[in-house]
mmCIF file of C-alpha atoms in Angstrom:
data_model
loop_
_atom_site.group_PDB
_atom_site.id
_atom_site.type_symbol
_atom_site.label_atom_id
_atom_site.label_comp_id
_atom_site.label_asym_id
_atom_site.label_seq_id
_atom_site.Cartn_x
_atom_site.Cartn_y
_atom_site.Cartn_z
ATOM 1 C CA GLU A 9 -17.118 -25.238 -34.961
ATOM 2 C CA GLY A 10 -19.673 -27.993 -34.808
ATOM 3 C CA LEU A 11 -18.891 -30.438 -37.595
ATOM 4 C CA PRO A 12 -20.924 -33.558 -36.839
ATOM 5 C CA GLY A 13 -19.033 -36.790 -36.158
ATOM 6 C CA ARG A 14 -15.792 -35.037 -35.075
ATOM 7 C CA THR A 15 -13.315 -37.165 -33.182
ATOM 8 C CA SER A 16 -10.051 -36.272 -31.503
ATOM 9 C CA ASP A 17 -7.605 -38.700 -33.056
ATOM 10 C CA PHE A 18 -9.716 -41.426 -34.800
ATOM 11 C CA ALA A 19 -11.120 -41.693 -38.307
ATOM 12 C CA ASN A 20 -12.106 -44.272 -40.786
ATOM 13 C CA PRO A 21 -10.407 -44.251 -44.208
ATOM 14 C CA GLY A 22 -12.206 -41.686 -46.326
ATOM 15 C CA GLU A 23 -13.438 -39.716 -43.317
ATOM 16 C CA GLU A 24 -10.287 -37.732 -42.617
ATOM 17 C CA MET A 25 -12.379 -34.545 -42.324
ATOM 18 C CA ILE A 26 -13.640 -35.692 -38.938
ATOM 19 C CA HIS A 27 -10.141 -36.245 -37.516
ATOM 20 C CA GLY A 28 -9.903 -33.423 -34.986
ATOM 21 C CA PHE A 29 -6.148 -33.394 -34.594
ATOM 22 C CA HIS A 30 -5.586 -32.897 -38.342
ATOM 23 C CA TYR A 31 -8.464 -30.347 -38.574
ATOM 24 C CA PHE A 32 -7.569 -28.274 -35.468
ATOM 25 C CA ARG A 33 -4.811 -26.048 -36.835
ATOM 26 C CA PRO A 34 -6.590 -24.880 -40.017
ATOM 27 C CA CYS A 35 -9.803 -24.447 -38.050
ATOM 28 C CA VAL A 36 -8.232 -22.347 -35.292
ATOM 29 C CA PHE A 37 -6.034 -20.367 -37.696
ATOM 30 C CA SER A 38 -9.165 -19.289 -39.551
ATOM 31 C CA HIS A 39 -10.300 -17.554 -36.354
ATOM 32 C CA LEU A 40 -7.168 -15.721 -35.206
ATOM 33 C CA PRO A 41 -6.423 -14.291 -32.727
ATOM 34 C CA ILE A 42 -7.842 -16.545 -30.039
ATOM 35 C CA ASP A 43 -8.631 -15.292 -26.554
ATOM 36 C CA THR A 44 -10.497 -18.372 -25.279
ATOM 37 C CA LEU A 45 -10.651 -21.875 -26.649
ATOM 38 C CA ILE A 46 -13.462 -24.241 -25.586
ATOM 39 C CA LEU A 47 -12.654 -27.877 -26.559
ATOM 40 C CA MET A 48 -15.382 -30.550 -26.289
ATOM 41 C CA LEU A 49 -14.592 -33.834 -27.927
ATOM 42 C CA GLY A 50 -14.911 -37.489 -26.907
ATOM 43 C CA THR A 51 -18.425 -38.726 -27.594
ATOM 44 C CA ASN A 52 -17.683 -39.976 -31.063
ATOM 45 C CA ASP A 53 -14.250 -41.245 -29.974
ATOM 46 C CA CYS A 54 -16.052 -43.769 -27.720
ATOM 47 C CA THR A 55 -17.489 -45.338 -30.845
ATOM 48 C CA TYR A 56 -13.946 -46.011 -32.108
ATOM 49 C CA THR A 57 -12.467 -47.233 -28.840
ATOM 50 C CA THR A 58 -13.942 -48.118 -25.506
ATOM 51 C CA ASP A 59 -10.797 -47.113 -23.594
ATOM 52 C CA PRO A 60 -11.274 -43.707 -21.981
ATOM 53 C CA ALA A 61 -7.501 -43.325 -21.588
ATOM 54 C CA ALA A 62 -7.117 -43.699 -25.395
ATOM 55 C CA VAL A 63 -9.801 -41.045 -25.945
ATOM 56 C CA ALA A 64 -8.103 -38.749 -23.445
ATOM 57 C CA ALA A 65 -4.761 -39.261 -25.211
ATOM 58 C CA GLY A 66 -6.246 -38.090 -28.498
ATOM 59 C CA ILE A 67 -7.735 -35.053 -26.815
ATOM 60 C CA LYS A 68 -4.454 -34.375 -25.056
ATOM 61 C CA LYS A 69 -2.711 -34.083 -28.425
ATOM 62 C CA ILE A 70 -5.120 -31.335 -29.460
ATOM 63 C CA ALA A 71 -5.135 -29.541 -26.061
ATOM 64 C CA PHE A 72 -1.325 -29.691 -25.928
ATOM 65 C CA MET A 73 -1.044 -28.303 -29.434
ATOM 66 C CA ALA A 74 -3.422 -25.502 -28.453
ATOM 67 C CA THR A 75 -1.184 -24.460 -25.574
ATOM 68 C CA ARG A 76 1.802 -24.207 -27.884
ATOM 69 C CA ALA A 77 0.254 -22.869 -31.110
ATOM 70 C CA PRO A 78 0.882 -19.254 -32.141
ATOM 71 C CA ILE A 79 -2.801 -18.478 -32.069
ATOM 72 C CA TRP A 80 -3.214 -16.441 -28.871
ATOM 73 C CA ASN A 81 -4.111 -12.794 -28.606
ATOM 74 C CA ASP A 82 -2.265 -12.673 -25.292
ATOM 75 C CA LYS A 83 0.404 -15.347 -25.077
ATOM 76 C CA LYS A 84 0.711 -14.965 -21.298
ATOM 77 C CA ASN A 85 -3.031 -15.253 -20.661
ATOM 78 C CA LYS A 86 -4.186 -18.316 -22.642
ATOM 79 C CA LYS A 87 -7.696 -19.426 -21.666
ATOM 80 C CA ILE A 88 -8.562 -23.037 -22.567
ATOM 81 C CA LEU A 89 -11.658 -24.845 -21.313
ATOM 82 C CA LEU A 90 -11.775 -28.610 -21.721
ATOM 83 C CA VAL A 91 -15.341 -29.835 -21.592
ATOM 84 C CA CYS A 92 -16.156 -33.458 -20.987
ATOM 85 C CA PRO A 93 -19.119 -34.277 -23.236
ATOM 86 C CA CYS A 94 -22.235 -36.072 -22.013
ATOM 87 C CA ALA A 95 -21.853 -39.797 -22.003
ATOM 88 C CA ILE A 96 -23.691 -41.850 -24.592
ATOM 89 C CA ASN A 97 -26.856 -43.369 -23.075
ATOM 90 C CA ARG A 98 -28.900 -46.439 -23.739
ATOM 91 C CA GLY A 99 -31.372 -44.566 -25.955
ATOM 92 C CA LEU A 100 -33.733 -46.878 -27.790
ATOM 93 C CA PRO A 101 -35.144 -49.752 -25.721
ATOM 94 C CA THR A 102 -34.085 -52.138 -28.538
ATOM 95 C CA ALA A 103 -30.525 -51.430 -27.618
ATOM 96 C CA GLU A 104 -30.779 -53.489 -24.370
ATOM 97 C CA GLY A 105 -28.090 -56.139 -24.230
ATOM 98 C CA ASP A 106 -25.951 -54.560 -26.900
ATOM 99 C CA GLU A 107 -22.418 -55.341 -25.553
ATOM 100 C CA ALA A 108 -20.742 -52.856 -27.911
ATOM 101 C CA LEU A 109 -23.106 -50.069 -26.817
ATOM 102 C CA ASP A 110 -22.555 -51.014 -23.152
ATOM 103 C CA ALA A 111 -18.808 -50.596 -23.687
ATOM 104 C CA GLN A 112 -19.327 -47.239 -25.397
ATOM 105 C CA ILE A 113 -21.488 -46.086 -22.469
ATOM 106 C CA ARG A 114 -18.853 -47.157 -19.961
ATOM 107 C CA CYS A 115 -16.195 -45.291 -21.980
ATOM 108 C CA GLY A 116 -18.227 -42.067 -21.894
ATOM 109 C CA VAL A 117 -18.960 -42.348 -18.157
ATOM 110 C CA GLU A 118 -15.325 -42.963 -17.326
ATOM 111 C CA LEU A 119 -14.079 -40.256 -19.675
ATOM 112 C CA SER A 120 -14.841 -37.457 -17.217
ATOM 113 C CA GLU A 121 -12.148 -38.532 -14.744
ATOM 114 C CA SER A 122 -9.587 -38.997 -17.495
ATOM 115 C CA LEU A 123 -10.296 -35.548 -18.923
ATOM 116 C CA LYS A 124 -10.287 -33.903 -15.431
ATOM 117 C CA GLN A 125 -6.794 -35.355 -14.839
ATOM 118 C CA LEU A 126 -5.678 -34.157 -18.295
ATOM 119 C CA ALA A 127 -6.910 -30.589 -17.606
ATOM 120 C CA GLU A 128 -5.095 -30.562 -14.306
ATOM 121 C CA GLY A 129 -1.882 -31.780 -15.930
ATOM 122 C CA LEU A 130 -2.029 -29.137 -18.675
ATOM 123 C CA LYS A 131 -3.125 -26.465 -16.160
ATOM 124 C CA ILE A 132 -6.269 -25.645 -18.153
ATOM 125 C CA GLU A 133 -9.902 -25.282 -17.024
ATOM 126 C CA PHE A 134 -12.279 -28.234 -16.901
ATOM 127 C CA PHE A 135 -16.053 -28.612 -16.967
ATOM 128 C CA ASP A 136 -18.109 -31.825 -17.000
ATOM 129 C CA ALA A 137 -21.187 -31.401 -19.210
ATOM 130 C CA ASN A 138 -22.680 -34.461 -17.498
ATOM 131 C CA THR A 139 -23.369 -32.247 -14.442
ATOM 132 C CA VAL A 140 -25.864 -30.093 -16.271
ATOM 133 C CA ALA A 141 -26.963 -31.929 -19.427
ATOM 134 C CA ARG A 142 -27.821 -35.265 -20.886
ATOM 135 C CA VAL A 143 -28.114 -36.832 -24.286
ATOM 136 C CA GLY A 144 -31.551 -37.226 -25.900
ATOM 137 C CA GLY A 145 -33.080 -40.082 -24.042
ATOM 138 C CA ILE A 146 -35.461 -42.419 -25.854
ATOM 139 C CA ALA A 147 -34.971 -41.194 -29.464
ATOM 140 C CA ASP A 148 -31.269 -40.564 -29.586
ATOM 141 C CA GLN A 149 -28.245 -41.878 -27.695
ATOM 142 C CA LEU A 150 -25.672 -39.372 -28.867
ATOM 143 C CA HIS A 151 -27.058 -35.832 -29.027
ATOM 144 C CA LEU A 152 -28.221 -33.385 -26.377
ATOM 145 C CA ASP A 153 -31.930 -32.968 -25.822
ATOM 146 C CA PRO A 154 -33.324 -29.418 -26.301
ATOM 147 C CA GLU A 155 -33.312 -28.616 -22.557
ATOM 148 C CA SER A 156 -29.718 -29.696 -22.241
ATOM 149 C CA HIS A 157 -28.595 -27.347 -25.031
ATOM 150 C CA VAL A 158 -29.990 -24.516 -22.868
ATOM 151 C CA SER A 159 -28.545 -25.692 -19.558
ATOM 152 C CA LEU A 160 -25.149 -26.475 -21.033
ATOM 153 C CA GLY A 161 -25.023 -23.100 -22.830
ATOM 154 C CA LYS A 162 -25.838 -21.316 -19.546
ATOM 155 C CA ALA A 163 -23.304 -23.335 -17.607
ATOM 156 C CA LEU A 164 -20.538 -22.723 -20.149
ATOM 157 C CA ALA A 165 -21.389 -18.997 -20.241
ATOM 158 C CA GLU A 166 -20.968 -18.902 -16.438
ATOM 159 C CA LYS A 167 -17.684 -20.792 -16.655
ATOM 160 C CA PHE A 168 -16.491 -18.456 -19.405
ATOM 161 C CA LEU A 169 -17.252 -15.387 -17.265
ATOM 162 C CA GLU A 170 -15.588 -16.999 -14.253
ATOM 163 C CA MET A 171 -12.440 -17.649 -16.341
ATOM 164 C CA HIS A 172 -12.375 -13.995 -17.432
ATOM 165 C CA LYS A 173 -13.212 -12.466 -14.055
ATOM 166 C CA GLU A 174 -9.560 -12.519 -13.009
ATOM 167 C CA GLN A 175 -8.519 -10.137 -15.849
#
Protein backbone atom coordinates (compact mmCIF):
# COMPACT_ATOMS: atom_id res chain seq x y z
CA GLU A 1 0.00 0.00 0.00
CA GLY A 2 1.34 3.40 -0.83
CA LEU A 3 0.13 5.81 1.83
CA PRO A 4 2.21 8.98 1.43
CA GLY A 5 4.43 10.00 4.31
CA ARG A 6 4.65 6.50 5.82
CA THR A 7 7.43 5.95 8.35
CA SER A 8 8.59 2.82 10.12
CA ASP A 9 8.47 3.85 13.76
CA PHE A 10 8.17 7.66 13.84
CA ALA A 11 5.16 9.97 13.84
CA ASN A 12 4.18 13.39 15.03
CA PRO A 13 1.23 13.66 17.41
CA GLY A 14 -1.93 13.62 15.33
CA GLU A 15 -0.24 11.72 12.48
CA GLU A 16 -0.46 8.21 13.92
CA MET A 17 -1.82 6.93 10.59
CA ILE A 18 1.66 7.25 9.05
CA HIS A 19 3.30 5.13 11.78
CA GLY A 20 4.19 1.97 9.88
CA PHE A 21 4.66 -0.30 12.88
CA HIS A 22 1.14 0.39 14.17
CA TYR A 23 -0.39 0.24 10.69
CA PHE A 24 1.38 -2.93 9.52
CA ARG A 25 -0.80 -5.63 11.10
CA PRO A 26 -4.19 -4.25 10.02
CA CYS A 27 -2.83 -3.56 6.55
CA VAL A 28 -1.34 -7.02 6.06
CA PHE A 29 -4.30 -8.80 7.64
CA SER A 30 -6.57 -7.14 5.08
CA HIS A 31 -4.63 -8.98 2.34
CA LEU A 32 -4.39 -12.52 3.73
CA PRO A 33 -2.89 -14.92 2.92
CA ILE A 34 0.50 -13.49 2.01
CA ASP A 35 2.94 -15.28 -0.29
CA THR A 36 5.44 -12.44 -0.72
CA LEU A 37 5.93 -9.23 1.22
CA ILE A 38 7.90 -6.32 -0.21
CA LEU A 39 8.79 -3.74 2.44
CA MET A 40 10.22 -0.36 1.41
CA LEU A 41 10.41 2.25 4.14
CA GLY A 42 13.02 4.71 5.30
CA THR A 43 12.90 7.87 3.20
CA ASN A 44 10.45 9.67 5.45
CA ASP A 45 12.15 8.29 8.56
CA CYS A 46 15.26 10.29 7.59
CA THR A 47 13.20 13.45 8.11
CA TYR A 48 12.55 12.43 11.76
CA THR A 49 16.06 11.23 12.59
CA THR A 50 19.37 11.44 10.79
CA ASP A 51 20.68 8.23 12.32
CA PRO A 52 20.45 5.36 9.80
CA ALA A 53 20.74 2.84 12.66
CA ALA A 54 17.60 4.31 14.26
CA VAL A 55 15.77 4.10 10.93
CA ALA A 56 16.90 0.50 10.49
CA ALA A 57 15.76 -0.32 14.04
CA GLY A 58 12.24 0.89 13.22
CA ILE A 59 12.18 -1.13 10.01
CA LYS A 60 13.53 -4.14 11.89
CA LYS A 61 10.50 -4.08 14.20
CA ILE A 62 8.19 -4.37 11.19
CA ALA A 63 10.29 -6.96 9.35
CA PHE A 64 10.64 -9.06 12.50
CA MET A 65 6.90 -8.88 13.09
CA ALA A 66 6.35 -10.00 9.49
CA THR A 67 8.50 -13.08 9.98
CA ARG A 68 6.43 -14.09 13.04
CA ALA A 69 2.90 -12.98 12.09
CA PRO A 70 0.26 -15.59 11.18
CA ILE A 71 -0.14 -14.14 7.69
CA TRP A 72 1.65 -16.59 5.45
CA ASN A 73 0.09 -18.86 2.87
CA ASP A 74 3.02 -21.27 3.34
CA LYS A 75 4.60 -20.84 6.77
CA LYS A 76 7.72 -22.75 5.72
CA ASN A 77 8.32 -20.66 2.61
CA LYS A 78 7.99 -17.01 3.68
CA LYS A 79 9.23 -14.57 1.04
CA ILE A 80 10.17 -11.12 2.34
CA LEU A 81 12.02 -8.55 0.27
CA LEU A 82 13.44 -5.55 2.11
CA VAL A 83 14.01 -2.66 -0.30
CA CYS A 84 16.23 0.26 0.60
CA PRO A 85 14.53 3.35 -0.80
CA CYS A 86 16.34 5.94 -2.88
CA ALA A 87 18.15 8.49 -0.78
CA ILE A 88 16.82 12.02 -0.55
CA ASN A 89 18.75 14.32 -2.88
CA ARG A 90 19.55 17.99 -2.86
CA GLY A 91 16.63 18.86 -5.17
CA LEU A 92 16.04 22.55 -5.47
CA PRO A 93 19.16 24.70 -5.86
CA THR A 94 17.88 26.90 -3.02
CA ALA A 95 18.50 23.99 -0.66
CA GLU A 96 22.30 24.46 -0.86
CA GLY A 97 23.83 24.86 2.58
CA ASP A 98 20.80 23.49 4.42
CA GLU A 99 22.45 21.55 7.27
CA ALA A 100 19.26 19.66 8.18
CA LEU A 101 18.82 18.55 4.57
CA ASP A 102 22.48 17.57 4.38
CA ALA A 103 21.98 15.33 7.43
CA GLN A 104 18.86 13.78 5.89
CA ILE A 105 20.76 13.08 2.67
CA ARG A 106 23.58 11.40 4.63
CA CYS A 107 21.03 9.31 6.53
CA GLY A 108 19.49 8.08 3.27
CA VAL A 109 22.85 7.31 1.69
CA GLU A 110 24.06 5.39 4.76
CA LEU A 111 20.74 3.55 5.19
CA SER A 112 21.54 1.02 2.48
CA GLU A 113 24.31 -0.67 4.47
CA SER A 114 22.20 -0.73 7.64
CA LEU A 115 19.28 -2.35 5.82
CA LYS A 116 21.53 -4.83 4.02
CA GLN A 117 22.87 -5.99 7.39
CA LEU A 118 19.33 -6.14 8.77
CA ALA A 119 18.18 -8.34 5.88
CA GLU A 120 21.15 -10.65 6.33
CA GLY A 121 20.44 -10.94 10.06
CA LEU A 122 16.75 -11.76 9.48
CA LYS A 123 17.59 -14.06 6.55
CA ILE A 124 15.36 -12.14 4.17
CA GLU A 125 16.05 -10.82 0.67
CA PHE A 126 17.46 -7.33 0.08
CA PHE A 127 17.44 -4.91 -2.83
CA ASP A 128 18.86 -1.36 -2.96
CA ALA A 129 16.63 0.89 -5.09
CA ASN A 130 19.55 3.33 -5.39
CA THR A 131 21.13 0.91 -7.87
CA VAL A 132 18.37 1.43 -10.46
CA ALA A 133 16.45 4.58 -9.53
CA ARG A 134 16.74 8.11 -8.21
CA VAL A 135 14.48 10.70 -6.70
CA GLY A 136 13.14 13.51 -8.85
CA GLY A 137 16.10 15.80 -9.32
CA ILE A 138 15.49 19.52 -9.58
CA ALA A 139 11.78 19.70 -8.73
CA ASP A 140 11.53 17.19 -5.92
CA GLN A 141 13.95 15.79 -3.37
CA LEU A 142 11.82 12.89 -2.08
CA HIS A 143 9.90 11.16 -4.90
CA LEU A 144 11.04 9.00 -7.79
CA ASP A 145 11.17 10.58 -11.23
CA PRO A 146 9.01 8.90 -13.93
CA GLU A 147 11.90 6.92 -15.45
CA SER A 148 12.85 5.60 -12.04
CA HIS A 149 9.34 4.28 -11.43
CA VAL A 150 9.78 2.16 -14.57
CA SER A 151 13.32 0.99 -13.79
CA LEU A 152 12.51 0.18 -10.16
CA GLY A 153 9.35 -1.68 -11.17
CA LYS A 154 11.29 -3.79 -13.66
CA ALA A 155 14.09 -4.48 -11.18
CA LEU A 156 11.67 -5.52 -8.44
CA ALA A 157 9.77 -7.75 -10.88
CA GLU A 158 13.07 -9.47 -11.73
CA LYS A 159 13.92 -9.86 -8.04
CA PHE A 160 10.42 -11.23 -7.35
CA LEU A 161 10.80 -13.84 -10.11
CA GLU A 162 14.28 -14.73 -8.84
CA MET A 163 12.87 -15.24 -5.33
CA HIS A 164 10.17 -17.56 -6.68
CA LYS A 165 12.38 -19.49 -9.11
CA GLU A 166 13.44 -21.89 -6.35
CA GLN A 167 9.88 -23.17 -5.84
